[in-house]
Coordinates of C-alpha atoms in Angstrom, one line a residue:
Y1 CA 123.2 218.5 174.1
G2 CA 121.0 220.1 176.8
P3 CA 120.7 218.9 180.4
C4 CA 117.4 217.0 179.7
V5 CA 119.0 215.0 176.8
R6 CA 122.1 214.3 178.9
Y7 CA 119.8 212.9 181.7
A8 CA 117.7 210.9 179.2
R9 CA 120.8 209.3 177.7
I10 CA 122.1 208.2 181.2
F11 CA 118.5 207.0 182.1
A12 CA 118.5 204.9 179.0
M13 CA 121.9 203.4 179.6
C14 CA 121.1 202.6 183.2
E15 CA 117.5 201.5 182.4
G16 CA 116.2 204.0 185.0
H17 CA 118.2 202.6 187.9
G18 CA 121.5 203.0 189.7
T19 CA 123.8 205.6 191.2
K20 CA 124.7 207.2 187.8
E21 CA 121.0 207.7 187.1
A22 CA 120.4 209.1 190.6
E23 CA 123.3 211.5 190.3
A24 CA 122.1 212.7 186.8
F25 CA 118.6 213.2 188.2
E26 CA 120.0 215.3 191.1
R27 CA 121.9 217.5 188.6
L28 CA 118.7 217.9 186.6
V29 CA 116.8 218.9 189.8
S30 CA 119.5 221.5 190.7
E31 CA 119.2 223.0 187.2
F32 CA 115.4 222.9 186.6
G33 CA 113.8 222.2 190.0
Q34 CA 112.0 219.1 191.3
G35 CA 108.8 219.5 189.3
R36 CA 110.4 219.9 185.9
A37 CA 113.0 217.2 186.6
A38 CA 110.3 214.8 187.7
S39 CA 108.4 215.5 184.4
V40 CA 111.6 214.7 182.4
R41 CA 112.0 211.5 184.4
A42 CA 108.4 210.5 183.9
L43 CA 108.8 211.1 180.1
C44 CA 111.9 208.9 180.1
W45 CA 109.9 206.1 181.8
F46 CA 107.0 206.5 179.4
L47 CA 109.4 206.3 176.4
Y48 CA 111.3 203.4 177.9
W49 CA 108.0 201.5 178.4
G50 CA 106.8 202.3 174.9
S51 CA 110.1 201.0 173.5
Y52 CA 110.0 197.9 175.6
T53 CA 106.4 197.1 174.6
G54 CA 107.0 197.9 170.9
N55 CA 110.1 195.7 170.8
T56 CA 108.4 192.9 172.7
L57 CA 105.4 193.0 170.3
N58 CA 107.7 193.0 167.3
A59 CA 109.4 189.9 168.6
A60 CA 106.0 188.2 169.3
I61 CA 104.9 188.7 165.7
G62 CA 108.3 187.8 164.3
Y63 CA 109.7 191.1 163.1
K64 CA 112.7 190.8 165.4
L65 CA 114.3 188.3 167.7
P66 CA 113.0 188.2 171.3
K67 CA 115.3 188.7 174.2
P68 CA 117.1 185.5 175.3
G69 CA 114.9 183.5 177.8
T70 CA 111.6 185.0 176.7
S71 CA 108.9 182.3 176.6
K72 CA 106.4 181.9 173.9
S73 CA 103.7 182.0 176.6
F74 CA 104.8 185.4 177.7
Q75 CA 104.9 186.7 174.1
I76 CA 101.4 185.4 173.5
Q77 CA 100.0 186.9 176.7
F78 CA 101.8 190.2 176.0
M79 CA 100.5 190.4 172.5
I80 CA 96.9 189.7 173.6
Y81 CA 97.2 192.4 176.3
Y82 CA 98.7 195.1 174.1
S83 CA 97.3 194.2 170.6
V84 CA 94.3 196.6 171.0
L85 CA 96.5 199.5 171.9
F86 CA 99.2 199.0 169.3
F87 CA 97.3 197.5 166.4
L88 CA 94.0 199.3 166.7
V89 CA 94.2 202.5 168.7
I90 CA 97.7 203.7 167.5
T91 CA 97.0 202.7 163.9
L92 CA 93.6 204.5 164.0
V93 CA 95.1 207.6 165.5
S94 CA 98.0 207.6 163.0
A95 CA 95.5 207.4 160.1
L96 CA 93.4 210.3 161.6
L97 CA 96.5 212.5 162.1
K98 CA 97.4 212.1 158.4
L99 CA 93.9 213.4 157.5
M100 CA 94.0 216.4 160.0
P101 CA 95.1 219.9 158.9
R102 CA 97.9 221.6 160.8
I103 CA 96.7 222.6 164.3
P104 CA 98.1 225.2 166.8
K105 CA 100.8 224.1 169.1
C106 CA 98.5 224.3 172.2
L107 CA 96.0 221.9 170.7
S108 CA 98.8 219.6 169.6
A109 CA 100.1 219.6 173.2
I110 CA 96.6 218.8 174.5
F111 CA 96.3 215.9 172.0
G112 CA 99.7 214.6 173.0
C113 CA 98.5 214.5 176.7
I114 CA 95.4 212.6 175.7
L115 CA 97.4 210.1 173.8
A116 CA 99.7 209.6 176.8
L117 CA 96.7 209.1 179.0
V118 CA 95.3 206.5 176.6
A119 CA 98.6 204.6 176.5
G120 CA 98.9 204.9 180.3
V121 CA 95.6 203.0 180.7
W122 CA 97.4 199.9 179.3
F123 CA 100.7 200.1 181.2
V124 CA 99.8 201.4 184.6
P125 CA 98.0 198.2 185.7
L126 CA 101.1 196.1 184.8
G127 CA 103.3 198.6 186.6
V128 CA 101.3 198.3 189.7
I129 CA 101.4 194.5 189.5
G130 CA 105.1 194.6 189.0
A131 CA 105.7 196.9 192.0
V132 CA 103.6 194.7 194.2
R133 CA 105.5 191.6 193.0
R134 CA 108.9 193.3 193.5
H135 CA 107.9 194.3 197.0
A136 CA 106.6 190.8 197.9
H137 CA 109.7 189.1 196.5
R138 CA 112.4 191.7 197.1
N139 CA 114.4 189.5 199.5
N140 CA 114.4 186.5 197.1
P141 CA 115.4 187.2 193.5
Y142 CA 114.6 183.6 192.4
S143 CA 111.3 183.4 194.2
S144 CA 109.4 182.9 191.0
V145 CA 111.8 180.1 189.8
T146 CA 110.3 176.7 190.5
S147 CA 112.9 174.3 189.3
M148 CA 116.7 173.9 189.0
P149 CA 116.7 174.1 185.2
Q150 CA 114.8 177.4 185.4
L151 CA 117.2 178.6 188.1
A152 CA 120.2 177.7 185.8
K153 CA 118.4 179.5 182.9
S154 CA 117.8 182.6 185.1
E155 CA 121.4 182.7 186.2
S156 CA 122.7 182.3 182.6
L157 CA 120.5 185.2 181.5
L158 CA 121.6 187.3 184.4
A159 CA 125.3 186.6 183.5
K160 CA 124.6 187.6 179.8
T161 CA 122.9 190.8 181.0
Q162 CA 125.8 191.7 183.3
S163 CA 128.3 190.9 180.6
F164 CA 126.4 193.3 178.2
K165 CA 126.3 196.0 180.8
A166 CA 130.0 195.6 181.5
K167 CA 130.8 196.2 177.8
S168 CA 128.6 199.3 177.7
S169 CA 130.2 202.8 178.1
L170 CA 129.0 203.0 181.7
A171 CA 130.8 200.8 184.3
K172 CA 128.7 198.2 186.1
S173 CA 129.4 199.9 189.5
E174 CA 128.0 203.2 188.1
C175 CA 124.9 201.7 186.6
F176 CA 123.6 198.8 188.7
L177 CA 120.2 197.2 188.8
P178 CA 118.9 197.0 192.4
E179 CA 119.1 193.7 194.1

């Protein structure tokens, strides 16, 4: 596999965080330069977010099981927010693409950029909200937990997540989530 694919695999295993991801990114920078490496990282985040939203929507409509601890309220809010993008825009674009004749690669690339921009309209606002919340609550990981049962549930979910990561091919110390 090429360097970009190697980085993307590490990115996916580490969910975009940790020392292993940072080291892989530095190797990518040394091989391709800061600009191209940043583009690869941005694409990884875009694909990660698309996978996350797609899987969450599939869980909300019953096609798959949701992640442990996911509330029905969250699933409903998530489905309302993303339903226009996934069930209308993407379905419409897919149907139009089937009707279109083959187009030159340059036009295909431009169309890909337009689709990424359209999808970005939906996930950028949530990313900004998440970044603000993370900054506001960075010293207290349980700041949004309001009761002891919720705290126990959060700790149980954290333990399950850590157990899963420990069983993966990357050691926890190599691929940590920031505190």
